Coordinates of C-alpha atoms and ligand atoms in Angstrom, one line a residue:
M27 CA -16.5 -2.1 2.6
S28 CA -16.1 -0.5 -0.7
V29 CA -18.7 -0.5 -3.3
S30 CA -18.0 -0.1 -7.0
D31 CA -20.9 1.3 -9.0
D32 CA -19.6 0.5 -12.4
G33 CA -18.2 -2.9 -11.5
G34 CA -14.7 -1.7 -11.7
G35 CA -14.2 -3.5 -15.0
G36 CA -13.3 -2.1 -18.4
S37 CA -9.9 -0.8 -19.0
D38 CA -10.6 2.9 -19.1
E39 CA -12.3 3.5 -15.8
K40 CA -10.5 5.8 -13.4
S41 CA -9.9 5.3 -9.7
A42 CA -11.1 7.8 -7.1
D43 CA -8.0 10.0 -7.5
G44 CA -8.3 10.0 -11.2
W45 CA -5.7 7.4 -12.2
R46 CA -6.4 4.5 -14.5
A47 CA -6.2 1.2 -12.7
E48 CA -3.0 0.3 -14.5
E49 CA -1.3 3.5 -13.3
A50 CA -2.6 3.2 -9.7
V51 CA -1.1 -0.3 -9.5
A52 CA 1.8 0.1 -11.8
G53 CA 3.3 -3.2 -12.6
N54 CA 1.3 -6.2 -11.5
R55 CA -0.6 -6.3 -14.7
R56 CA -1.1 -10.0 -14.5
A57 CA -2.8 -9.9 -11.1
L58 CA -4.9 -7.0 -12.3
E59 CA -6.1 -8.9 -15.3
A60 CA -6.8 -12.0 -13.2
L61 CA -8.9 -9.8 -10.8
R62 CA -10.8 -8.2 -13.7
E63 CA -11.6 -11.6 -15.1
L64 CA -12.8 -13.0 -11.8
V65 CA -14.5 -10.0 -10.3
A66 CA -15.5 -7.4 -12.9
Y67 CA -16.2 -9.3 -16.1
P68 CA -19.1 -11.4 -14.7
F69 CA -20.7 -8.1 -13.7
L70 CA -20.0 -6.3 -16.9
Y71 CA -20.7 -9.1 -19.3
A72 CA -23.3 -11.1 -17.3
H73 CA -25.5 -11.6 -20.3
E74 CA -22.6 -12.7 -22.7
S75 CA -21.1 -15.0 -20.1
R76 CA -24.4 -16.8 -19.6
L77 CA -24.7 -17.2 -23.4
L78 CA -21.1 -18.5 -23.6
G79 CA -21.5 -20.9 -20.7
L80 CA -18.7 -19.0 -19.0
K81 CA -15.7 -21.0 -20.2
V82 CA -14.1 -17.8 -21.4
M83 CA -14.2 -16.4 -17.9
C84 CA -11.7 -18.7 -16.5
S85 CA -8.6 -16.7 -15.8
R86 CA -5.5 -17.4 -17.7
L87 CA -3.6 -17.3 -14.4
L88 CA -5.8 -19.7 -12.6
P89 CA -6.7 -23.2 -13.6
P90 CA -10.4 -23.5 -14.4
S91 CA -11.9 -24.2 -11.0
D92 CA -15.2 -26.0 -10.8
S93 CA -16.6 -23.9 -8.1
V94 CA -15.9 -20.7 -9.9
I95 CA -17.7 -22.1 -13.0
V96 CA -20.6 -23.2 -10.9
C97 CA -20.9 -19.8 -9.3
Y98 CA -20.8 -18.1 -12.7
T99 CA -23.2 -20.5 -14.4
F100 CA -25.9 -19.8 -12.0
G101 CA -25.2 -16.1 -12.2
L102 CA -24.6 -16.2 -8.5
I103 CA -22.2 -14.6 -6.3
I104 CA -18.6 -15.1 -7.1
Q105 CA -17.1 -16.4 -4.0
L106 CA -14.0 -14.5 -4.3
A107 CA -10.7 -13.9 -5.7
F108 CA -8.1 -14.3 -3.0
F109 CA -4.9 -12.3 -3.2
S110 CA -1.8 -13.7 -1.7
G111 CA 1.3 -11.7 -2.1
P112 CA 4.2 -10.0 -0.3
E113 CA 3.3 -6.9 1.7
G114 CA 3.4 -3.7 -0.2
C115 CA 2.6 -5.4 -3.5
C116 CA -0.5 -3.2 -3.8
S117 CA -2.9 -6.1 -3.4
T118 CA -5.0 -3.7 -1.4
A119 CA -4.8 -0.8 -3.8
P120 CA -8.0 -0.9 -5.7
L121 CA -10.5 -1.3 -2.9
A122 CA -11.0 0.2 0.5
P123 CA -10.0 -2.3 3.2
E124 CA -12.1 -4.1 5.8
S125 CA -9.0 -4.3 8.0
P126 CA -8.3 -6.5 11.0
Y127 CA -8.2 -3.5 13.2
S128 CA -11.8 -2.7 12.5
V129 CA -12.9 -6.3 13.0
H130 CA -11.0 -7.1 16.2
K131 CA -13.0 -5.0 18.7
A132 CA -12.5 -4.7 22.4
H133 CA -15.8 -6.3 23.4
V134 CA -17.0 -9.8 22.8
G135 CA -19.3 -10.1 19.8
E136 CA -18.4 -6.7 18.3
G137 CA -16.2 -8.1 15.6
E138 CA -18.9 -10.5 14.4
K139 CA -21.4 -7.6 14.4
F140 CA -19.0 -5.5 12.3
L141 CA -18.8 -8.3 9.7
R142 CA -22.6 -8.8 9.7
E143 CA -23.1 -5.1 9.1
A144 CA -20.6 -5.1 6.2
F145 CA -22.5 -8.0 4.6
S146 CA -25.9 -6.4 5.1
E147 CA -24.7 -3.1 3.6
A148 CA -23.5 -5.1 0.6
Y149 CA -26.9 -6.8 0.4
A150 CA -28.7 -3.5 0.5
Q151 CA -26.5 -2.3 -2.4
A152 CA -27.0 -5.4 -4.4
S153 CA -30.8 -5.5 -3.9
Q154 CA -30.9 -2.2 -5.8
G155 CA -29.1 -3.9 -8.7
K156 CA -25.7 -2.4 -8.0
P157 CA -22.7 -4.7 -7.7
A158 CA -21.0 -4.7 -4.4
V159 CA -17.5 -5.8 -3.4
I160 CA -16.6 -6.7 0.2
F161 CA -12.9 -6.4 0.6
I162 CA -11.2 -7.9 3.6
D163 CA -7.6 -6.8 4.1
E164 CA -5.1 -9.0 5.9
L165 CA -7.4 -12.0 6.1
D166 CA -4.8 -14.0 8.0
A167 CA -5.1 -11.6 11.0
I168 CA -8.9 -11.7 11.0
C169 CA -9.2 -15.4 10.4
P170 CA -6.2 -17.3 11.5
R171 CA -6.3 -21.1 11.9
R172 CA -8.7 -21.8 14.7
S173 CA -7.4 -23.2 17.9
D174 CA -8.8 -23.5 21.4
R175 CA -6.5 -20.9 22.7
R176 CA -7.9 -18.0 20.6
E177 CA -11.6 -18.1 21.2
N178 CA -12.3 -14.6 19.8
E179 CA -10.7 -15.3 16.5
S180 CA -12.5 -18.7 16.2
R181 CA -15.8 -16.9 16.6
I182 CA -14.9 -14.4 13.9
V183 CA -13.9 -17.2 11.5
G184 CA -17.2 -19.0 12.3
Q185 CA -19.2 -15.8 11.6
L186 CA -17.5 -15.2 8.3
L187 CA -18.1 -18.8 7.2
T188 CA -21.8 -18.4 8.1
L189 CA -22.1 -15.1 6.2
M190 CA -20.4 -16.5 3.2
D191 CA -22.5 -19.7 3.1
G192 CA -25.6 -17.6 3.7
N193 CA -24.5 -15.4 0.8
K194 CA -24.6 -18.3 -1.5
K195 CA -28.1 -19.4 -0.5
S196 CA -29.6 -16.0 -1.2
S197 CA -27.5 -15.6 -4.3
K198 CA -30.3 -16.3 -6.7
M199 CA -31.9 -13.1 -5.7
L200 CA -28.7 -11.1 -5.4
P201 CA -26.3 -11.7 -8.2
H202 CA -23.9 -9.0 -7.5
I203 CA -21.8 -9.5 -4.4
V204 CA -18.1 -10.5 -4.5
V205 CA -15.9 -11.1 -1.5
V206 CA -12.3 -10.3 -2.1
A207 CA -9.6 -10.8 0.5
S208 CA -5.9 -10.1 0.7
T209 CA -3.1 -11.7 2.7
N210 CA 0.6 -12.3 2.6
R211 CA 0.4 -15.5 4.6
V212 CA -1.9 -17.8 2.8
D213 CA -1.0 -20.8 5.0
A214 CA -1.9 -18.9 8.2
I215 CA -5.6 -18.7 7.1
D216 CA -8.1 -21.0 8.5
P217 CA -8.4 -23.9 6.0
A218 CA -12.2 -23.9 6.2
L219 CA -12.2 -20.6 4.3
R220 CA -10.1 -21.9 1.4
R221 CA -12.6 -24.6 0.5
A222 CA -14.5 -24.6 -2.8
G223 CA -17.6 -22.4 -2.5
R224 CA -15.9 -20.0 -0.2
F225 CA -12.5 -18.4 -1.2
D226 CA -12.1 -20.7 -4.2
S227 CA -9.8 -18.6 -6.4
E228 CA -6.4 -17.5 -5.4
V229 CA -4.4 -14.9 -7.3
D230 CA -0.7 -14.5 -6.6
V231 CA 0.5 -10.9 -6.7
A232 CA 4.1 -11.5 -7.5
V233 CA 7.1 -9.3 -6.9
P234 CA 7.4 -7.0 -9.9
T235 CA 9.7 -7.9 -12.7
V236 CA 12.4 -5.5 -13.8
E237 CA 10.1 -4.0 -16.4
E238 CA 7.3 -3.6 -13.8
R239 CA 9.8 -2.1 -11.4
L240 CA 10.7 0.5 -14.1
Q241 CA 7.0 1.4 -14.5
I242 CA 6.6 1.8 -10.8
L243 CA 9.7 3.9 -10.5
K244 CA 8.6 6.1 -13.4
L245 CA 5.3 6.5 -11.7
Y246 CA 6.7 7.7 -8.3
A247 CA 9.5 9.7 -9.9
K248 CA 7.0 11.5 -12.2
N249 CA 7.2 14.7 -10.2
L250 CA 10.8 14.6 -9.2
H251 CA 13.6 16.5 -11.0
L252 CA 16.0 13.9 -12.3
D253 CA 19.5 14.7 -13.4
E254 CA 19.9 13.7 -17.0
K255 CA 22.5 11.0 -16.0
V256 CA 19.9 9.2 -13.9
D257 CA 18.9 6.0 -15.6
L258 CA 15.8 4.5 -14.0
Q259 CA 16.3 1.3 -16.0
T260 CA 19.6 0.7 -14.2
V261 CA 18.0 1.6 -10.9
A262 CA 15.2 -0.9 -11.6
A263 CA 17.7 -3.6 -12.6
F264 CA 19.4 -3.3 -9.2
C265 CA 16.2 -3.5 -7.2
N266 CA 15.5 -7.2 -7.4
G267 CA 12.9 -8.3 -4.9
Y268 CA 11.6 -4.7 -4.3
V269 CA 7.8 -4.4 -4.2
G270 CA 5.8 -1.3 -5.0
A271 CA 6.0 0.0 -1.4
D272 CA 9.8 -0.5 -1.3
L273 CA 10.2 1.4 -4.5
E274 CA 8.0 4.3 -3.2
A275 CA 10.2 4.4 -0.1
L276 CA 13.3 4.3 -2.3
C277 CA 12.1 7.4 -4.3
R278 CA 11.3 9.2 -1.0
E279 CA 14.8 8.4 0.4
A280 CA 16.5 9.5 -2.8
A281 CA 14.6 12.7 -2.8
K282 CA 15.5 13.3 0.9
L283 CA 19.2 12.7 0.1
A284 CA 19.1 15.2 -2.8
Y285 CA 17.4 17.7 -0.5
H286 CA 20.1 17.4 2.2
R287 CA 22.7 17.8 -0.5
M288 CA 21.0 20.9 -1.7
L289 CA 21.0 22.5 1.8
N290 CA 24.8 22.3 1.8
I291 CA 25.4 24.2 -1.5
S292 CA 25.5 27.9 -2.1
E293 CA 22.3 29.9 -2.7
G294 CA 22.8 30.5 -6.5
D295 CA 23.0 26.7 -7.4
K296 CA 20.0 25.6 -5.4
V297 CA 18.1 23.4 -7.7
L298 CA 16.7 20.2 -6.3
K299 CA 17.9 17.5 -8.7
L300 CA 18.2 13.8 -8.0
H301 CA 21.6 12.4 -9.0
M302 CA 22.4 8.8 -9.7
E303 CA 24.4 8.6 -6.5
D304 CA 21.3 9.6 -4.5
W305 CA 19.5 6.5 -5.9
E306 CA 22.5 4.3 -5.0
S307 CA 22.8 5.6 -1.5
A308 CA 19.0 5.3 -1.0
R309 CA 19.3 1.7 -2.1
S310 CA 21.7 0.9 0.7
M311 CA 19.1 2.3 3.1
V312 CA 15.9 0.8 1.7
G313 CA 16.1 -2.9 1.3
P314 CA 13.5 -5.2 -0.2
S315 CA 10.9 -5.8 2.5
I316 CA 10.1 -9.3 1.3
T317 CA 13.4 -10.6 2.6
R318 CA 12.8 -9.0 6.0
G319 CA 12.6 -11.5 8.8
V320 CA 14.2 -14.3 6.8
T321 CA 17.3 -12.7 5.6
K322 CA 20.0 -11.4 7.8
E323 CA 21.4 -8.6 5.7
I324 CA 21.8 -7.3 2.2
S325 CA 24.8 -9.2 1.1
T326 CA 27.7 -7.0 -0.1
V327 CA 30.5 -9.6 0.1
S328 CA 32.3 -10.1 -3.2
W329 CA 34.4 -13.0 -4.4
D330 CA 37.5 -10.8 -3.9
D331 CA 36.7 -10.7 -0.2
I332 CA 37.5 -14.4 0.1
G333 CA 41.1 -15.4 0.2
G334 CA 42.3 -18.6 -1.4
L335 CA 39.8 -21.3 -2.6
K336 CA 40.4 -20.4 -6.2
D337 CA 38.9 -23.6 -7.7
L338 CA 36.0 -23.7 -5.3
K339 CA 35.0 -20.1 -6.1
K340 CA 35.1 -21.0 -9.8
E341 CA 33.0 -24.0 -9.2
L342 CA 30.4 -21.9 -7.3
Q343 CA 30.4 -19.3 -10.0
K344 CA 29.6 -22.0 -12.5
A345 CA 26.9 -23.6 -10.4
V346 CA 25.2 -20.6 -8.9
E347 CA 26.2 -17.3 -10.6
W348 CA 26.0 -18.4 -14.2
P349 CA 22.6 -20.1 -14.2
I350 CA 21.1 -17.0 -12.6
K351 CA 22.9 -14.4 -14.7
H352 CA 22.6 -16.3 -17.9
A353 CA 19.3 -18.1 -17.4
A354 CA 18.3 -17.6 -21.0
A355 CA 21.5 -19.2 -22.4
F356 CA 21.0 -22.2 -20.0
S357 CA 17.5 -22.8 -21.2
R358 CA 18.4 -22.2 -24.8
L359 CA 20.9 -25.1 -24.7
G360 CA 18.7 -27.1 -22.4
I361 CA 21.2 -27.3 -19.6
P362 CA 19.5 -28.2 -16.4
P363 CA 20.7 -25.8 -13.6
V364 CA 22.0 -27.1 -10.3
R365 CA 19.2 -27.0 -7.7
G366 CA 21.3 -27.2 -4.6
V367 CA 24.9 -27.0 -3.5
L368 CA 26.1 -28.3 -0.1
L369 CA 29.2 -26.7 1.3
H370 CA 30.9 -28.6 4.1
G371 CA 34.1 -28.3 6.1
P372 CA 35.4 -27.0 9.4
P373 CA 33.7 -24.0 10.9
G374 CA 35.2 -20.5 10.3
C375 CA 36.4 -21.4 6.8
S376 CA 34.1 -19.2 4.8
K377 CA 31.1 -21.4 3.9
T378 CA 28.7 -18.6 4.9
T379 CA 30.8 -16.0 3.3
L380 CA 30.9 -18.0 0.0
A381 CA 27.1 -18.3 -0.1
K382 CA 26.8 -14.5 0.4
A383 CA 29.4 -13.8 -2.3
A384 CA 27.5 -16.0 -4.7
A385 CA 24.3 -14.2 -3.9
H386 CA 25.9 -10.8 -4.3
A387 CA 27.7 -11.7 -7.6
S388 CA 24.4 -13.0 -9.1
Q389 CA 22.4 -10.1 -7.7
A390 CA 20.0 -12.6 -6.2
S391 CA 17.8 -12.0 -3.1
F392 CA 19.5 -13.8 -0.2
F393 CA 17.3 -15.8 2.3
S394 CA 19.1 -17.3 5.2
L395 CA 17.8 -19.8 7.7
S396 CA 19.6 -21.6 10.4
G397 CA 18.6 -24.6 12.6
A398 CA 17.9 -22.3 15.5
D399 CA 15.3 -20.3 13.3
L400 CA 13.5 -23.5 12.5
Y401 CA 13.3 -25.2 15.8
S402 CA 10.4 -23.5 17.4
K403 CA 8.5 -24.5 20.5
Y404 CA 5.2 -24.5 18.6
V405 CA 4.4 -27.6 16.6
G406 CA 4.5 -26.9 12.8
E407 CA 5.9 -23.4 13.0
G408 CA 9.3 -24.4 11.7
E409 CA 7.7 -26.1 8.7
A410 CA 5.5 -23.1 8.0
L411 CA 8.6 -20.8 8.1
L412 CA 10.3 -23.1 5.7
R413 CA 7.4 -23.1 3.3
R414 CA 7.0 -19.3 3.6
T415 CA 10.7 -18.8 2.8
F416 CA 10.5 -20.9 -0.4
Q417 CA 7.4 -19.0 -1.3
K418 CA 9.0 -15.6 -0.8
A419 CA 12.1 -16.8 -2.7
R420 CA 9.9 -17.8 -5.6
L421 CA 8.3 -14.4 -5.6
A422 CA 11.6 -12.5 -5.3
S423 CA 13.6 -14.7 -7.7
P424 CA 16.3 -14.9 -8.7
S425 CA 17.0 -16.0 -5.1
I426 CA 19.4 -18.0 -3.1
I427 CA 18.2 -19.8 0.0
F428 CA 20.9 -20.5 2.4
F429 CA 20.7 -23.1 5.2
D430 CA 23.3 -22.7 7.8
E431 CA 23.8 -25.9 10.0
A432 CA 22.0 -27.9 7.3
D433 CA 22.6 -31.0 9.4
A434 CA 20.1 -29.7 12.0
I435 CA 17.5 -28.9 9.4
A436 CA 17.8 -32.2 7.6
P437 CA 19.1 -34.8 10.0
K438 CA 19.3 -38.5 9.1
R439 CA 16.1 -40.3 9.6
T440 CA 16.1 -43.0 12.2
G441 CA 14.1 -45.6 10.3
P442 CA 10.9 -46.2 8.4
G443 CA 8.7 -45.6 11.5
G444 CA 10.5 -42.5 12.7
N445 CA 11.4 -42.5 16.3
S446 CA 10.2 -45.1 18.8
S447 CA 7.0 -43.2 19.7
G448 CA 5.9 -43.4 16.1
N449 CA 5.5 -39.7 15.9
A450 CA 7.7 -37.8 13.5
T451 CA 10.3 -35.6 15.3
V452 CA 10.7 -31.9 14.5
G453 CA 13.8 -32.8 12.4
E454 CA 11.9 -35.4 10.4
R455 CA 9.0 -33.1 9.7
L456 CA 11.4 -30.3 8.7
L457 CA 13.3 -32.7 6.4
S458 CA 10.2 -33.9 4.7
T459 CA 9.0 -30.3 4.2
L460 CA 12.4 -29.4 2.8
L461 CA 12.3 -32.3 0.4
T462 CA 8.9 -31.4 -0.9
E463 CA 9.9 -27.8 -1.3
M464 CA 13.1 -28.6 -3.1
D465 CA 11.3 -31.0 -5.4
G466 CA 8.8 -28.2 -6.2
L467 CA 11.7 -26.1 -7.4
E468 CA 11.8 -28.1 -10.6
L469 CA 9.1 -25.9 -11.9
A470 CA 10.7 -22.7 -10.6
T471 CA 13.5 -20.9 -12.2
G472 CA 16.2 -18.8 -10.7
I473 CA 16.2 -20.4 -7.2
I474 CA 19.2 -22.1 -5.9
V475 CA 19.5 -23.7 -2.5
L476 CA 22.8 -23.6 -0.7
G477 CA 23.6 -25.5 2.5
A478 CA 26.5 -25.4 4.9
T479 CA 27.4 -28.0 7.4
N480 CA 30.3 -29.2 9.6
R481 CA 28.8 -32.7 9.7
P482 CA 27.9 -33.8 6.2
N483 CA 27.5 -37.4 7.3
A484 CA 24.7 -36.4 9.7
I485 CA 22.6 -35.2 6.7
D486 CA 19.9 -37.5 5.4
A487 CA 20.9 -39.2 2.2
A488 CA 17.6 -38.3 0.5
L489 CA 18.8 -34.7 0.4
L490 CA 21.9 -35.6 -1.6
R491 CA 20.1 -37.2 -4.5
P492 CA 20.1 -35.5 -7.9
G493 CA 17.7 -32.6 -8.1
R494 CA 18.3 -31.7 -4.5
F495 CA 21.8 -31.0 -3.2
D496 CA 23.3 -32.3 -6.4
K497 CA 26.7 -30.7 -5.8
V498 CA 28.6 -31.3 -2.6
L499 CA 31.8 -29.2 -2.2
Y500 CA 34.4 -29.5 0.5
V501 CA 35.6 -26.1 1.9
P502 CA 39.0 -26.9 3.4
P503 CA 41.0 -24.9 5.9
P504 CA 43.3 -22.4 4.0
D505 CA 46.7 -23.5 2.9
V506 CA 49.7 -21.1 3.2
E507 CA 48.7 -19.2 0.0
G508 CA 45.1 -19.0 1.2
R509 CA 46.2 -17.7 4.6
Y510 CA 48.4 -15.1 2.9
E511 CA 45.4 -13.8 0.9
I512 CA 43.1 -13.9 3.9
L513 CA 45.6 -11.8 5.8
R514 CA 45.9 -9.4 2.9
I515 CA 42.1 -9.0 2.8
H516 CA 41.7 -8.4 6.5
T517 CA 44.6 -5.9 6.6
R518 CA 43.4 -4.0 3.6
K519 CA 42.2 -1.1 5.6
M520 CA 44.9 -1.2 8.3
K521 CA 48.0 0.9 8.4
L522 CA 50.8 -1.6 8.4
G523 CA 54.4 -0.9 9.4
E524 CA 57.1 -1.5 6.8
D525 CA 58.4 -4.5 8.7
V526 CA 55.2 -6.5 8.5
D527 CA 55.7 -9.6 6.3
L528 CA 52.3 -11.2 5.7
W529 CA 53.8 -14.2 3.9
K530 CA 55.9 -15.0 7.0
I531 CA 52.8 -14.7 9.2
A532 CA 50.9 -17.0 6.8
E533 CA 53.7 -19.6 7.2
C534 CA 53.5 -19.6 11.0
T535 CA 49.7 -19.9 11.2
E536 CA 49.1 -23.5 10.1
L537 CA 45.7 -24.8 11.1
F538 CA 44.3 -21.3 11.5
T539 CA 40.9 -20.9 9.9
G540 CA 39.8 -17.7 8.0
A541 CA 38.0 -16.6 11.1
D542 CA 41.1 -17.2 13.2
L543 CA 43.2 -15.1 10.9
E544 CA 40.6 -12.3 10.9
G545 CA 40.8 -12.4 14.7
L546 CA 44.6 -12.3 14.5
C547 CA 44.6 -9.1 12.5
R548 CA 42.2 -7.5 14.9
E549 CA 44.2 -8.6 17.9
A550 CA 47.4 -7.2 16.3
G551 CA 45.7 -3.8 15.9
M552 CA 44.6 -4.0 19.5
A553 CA 48.1 -4.8 20.6
A554 CA 49.4 -1.7 18.8
L555 CA 46.7 0.5 20.5
R556 CA 47.4 -1.1 23.9
E557 CA 51.0 -0.2 23.5
D558 CA 50.4 3.4 22.4
I559 CA 46.9 4.8 22.0
S560 CA 48.3 7.3 19.5
A561 CA 50.1 4.6 17.4
S562 CA 50.1 5.4 13.7
S563 CA 50.8 1.9 12.4
I564 CA 50.7 -1.8 13.3
C565 CA 54.1 -3.4 13.3
N566 CA 55.6 -6.9 13.1
T567 CA 55.9 -7.1 16.9
H568 CA 52.2 -6.6 17.3
F569 CA 51.5 -9.5 14.9
Q570 CA 54.0 -11.6 16.8
A571 CA 52.3 -10.7 20.1
A572 CA 48.9 -11.5 18.7
R573 CA 50.2 -14.8 17.2
S574 CA 51.5 -16.0 20.5
S575 CA 48.3 -15.1 22.4
L576 CA 46.1 -17.1 19.9
N577 CA 45.8 -20.7 19.2
P578 CA 44.4 -22.2 16.0
S579 CA 40.9 -23.6 16.3
L580 CA 41.8 -26.7 14.3
T581 CA 44.1 -29.6 15.0
K582 CA 45.6 -32.0 12.6
A583 CA 43.3 -34.8 13.7
V584 CA 40.2 -32.7 13.3
V585 CA 41.2 -31.6 9.7
D586 CA 41.9 -35.3 8.8
E587 CA 38.4 -36.2 10.1
Y588 CA 36.9 -33.5 7.9
S589 CA 38.8 -34.4 4.8
K590 CA 37.8 -38.1 5.4
A591 CA 34.2 -37.1 5.4
A592 CA 34.8 -35.4 2.1
I593 CA 36.1 -38.6 0.6
N594 CA 33.1 -40.5 1.9
D595 CA 30.8 -38.1 0.3
P596 CA 28.3 -40.0 -1.8
S597 CA 28.2 -37.4 -4.4
S598 CA 31.8 -36.2 -4.5
R599 CA 32.4 -38.9 -7.1
K600 CA 30.4 -37.0 -9.6
H601 CA 32.4 -33.8 -9.4
Ligands
ADP7 P1 31.7 -20.7 8.2 O1 30.4 -20.5 7.6 O2 32.5 -21.7 7.4 O3 31.6 -21.1 9.6 P2 32.2 -17.9 7.8 O4 32.0 -17.7 6.4 O5 31.1 -17.5 8.7 O6 32.6 -19.4 8.1 O7 33.5 -17.1 8.2 C1 33.7 -16.5 9.5 C2 34.5 -15.3 9.3 O8 35.8 -15.6 8.9 C3 34.0 -14.3 8.3 O9 33.7 -13.1 8.9 C4 35.1 -14.1 7.2 O10 35.3 -12.8 7.1 C5 36.3 -14.8 7.8 N1 36.8 -15.8 6.8 C6 36.7 -17.1 6.7 N2 37.3 -17.6 5.7 C7 37.8 -16.6 4.9 C8 38.5 -16.4 3.7 N3 38.8 -17.5 3.0 N4 38.8 -15.2 3.3 C9 38.4 -14.1 4.0 N5 37.8 -14.2 5.2 C10 37.4 -15.4 5.7

């Protein structure tokens, strides 16, 4: 428990290590303001707020909440501001944590005792007229949704509920106790705690904006020697989705790289200076932690890494890259951005690669989910992951959410009553969550949903309505020109013999997908090595050998099926 003697309000107070609150939590000014209004102002301006009937106390960030007003009006305990935000967003910075590790004790009943003691310490403090703050870190770990399987946690939730309700009853006597908790998984918390009268205010600690990132970088780079060419504004611009902790790690990594470089230079020149390339290399090592777990990799694929598909790439640039990069122009002219784009076509023809290239070109955070990620054996976990991904994408915007195998995530519904048992299947529940989340995007900016599927006709029609996947694009297998470009791309780093004619190879690889051609190039390289391990180039014979050992993954009939599906597309008429 941490107790703040002066209420932690006012804007000039210093934290324990001498920083002003703004400095200690650089960026996140909005969350700090909201916290001040909820937690500190009622302490500092108790008299004025009573006179004013408290309307002014309602946070600008939060809609006026009845329960908060009731608490204030009676001069009672404010039953808490409730931080939800990505890890590392400093939601725990101002106060000392009541962490899950201290509450989950080895012996039965010890966790509850720990909580009781924290509350009674706060009472003791408050009874002397000093405000007290009980801060619970990682509330989701201490008080997860109750279930029969986790008896210990259920008891701890019950204890906290009792303490908080008790808190309210005795509040007339003790006006100065606030319970504040932090979490990065709001939905995982037991719902009983989120009711009015308990945790009734919630403050989102968002991912820092570019300006806030700059402030944070300046803060951590304060004591570092920067070369004059280092432009922190540029570094901040490239760190979309990074939270405070990520930026701190980035500074550490950049300093480490500069240090290693210094070790390799002669004595006389030894000055530890961070160069721009140290920041760039550090960025490839420290990614934004918010995308961890839901994104596969930091996408570095560019449009030039995709052969052929010229028109399709242009179409995607217009639908995805422009609205993100030129958001201001779009809103100035009132052009509604595309919410979702569905790519369909045979496997191995670059649907995933196109989505990654779009994310890279627009410098958006890339979240990727596949059917396998969402089909969990526990009821409701897939939907929770889906909701969490949208929430993270909103926080890290601009973002692209990519659904691989979209037909598995949003399968056609069987009928009005769902399946024969009357219960919604996993697919139906995922679909309805996805529809709700996509409809919620209308209010968000900078988030585009991309989907890929080999079976567009298996996708529920509700998802193809305007405002959801409002653009449906067919990604065909490459034609001869496309194949030539794909071969060029995948042989870029290879040493090719003079006799290799990529155009000829392109001509004799009909029905090969991009993935097949990538495999062909690899196989030709292997053939050269198999022939002579010290080979210095890959020649035509190796490509011929590879060609005759590989078959295309498509057949004419299959391609016809796919293009027929494209014609039947309900939305292809529009584009
Ligand atoms: P899909 O999502 O359609 O199944 P992917 O995008 O995963 O296909 O492609 C699989 C592999 O094939 C990728 O590693 C990519 O490098 C290669 N590939 C496919 N199409 C192309 C293309 N047009 N240009 C370059 N590489 C391609």
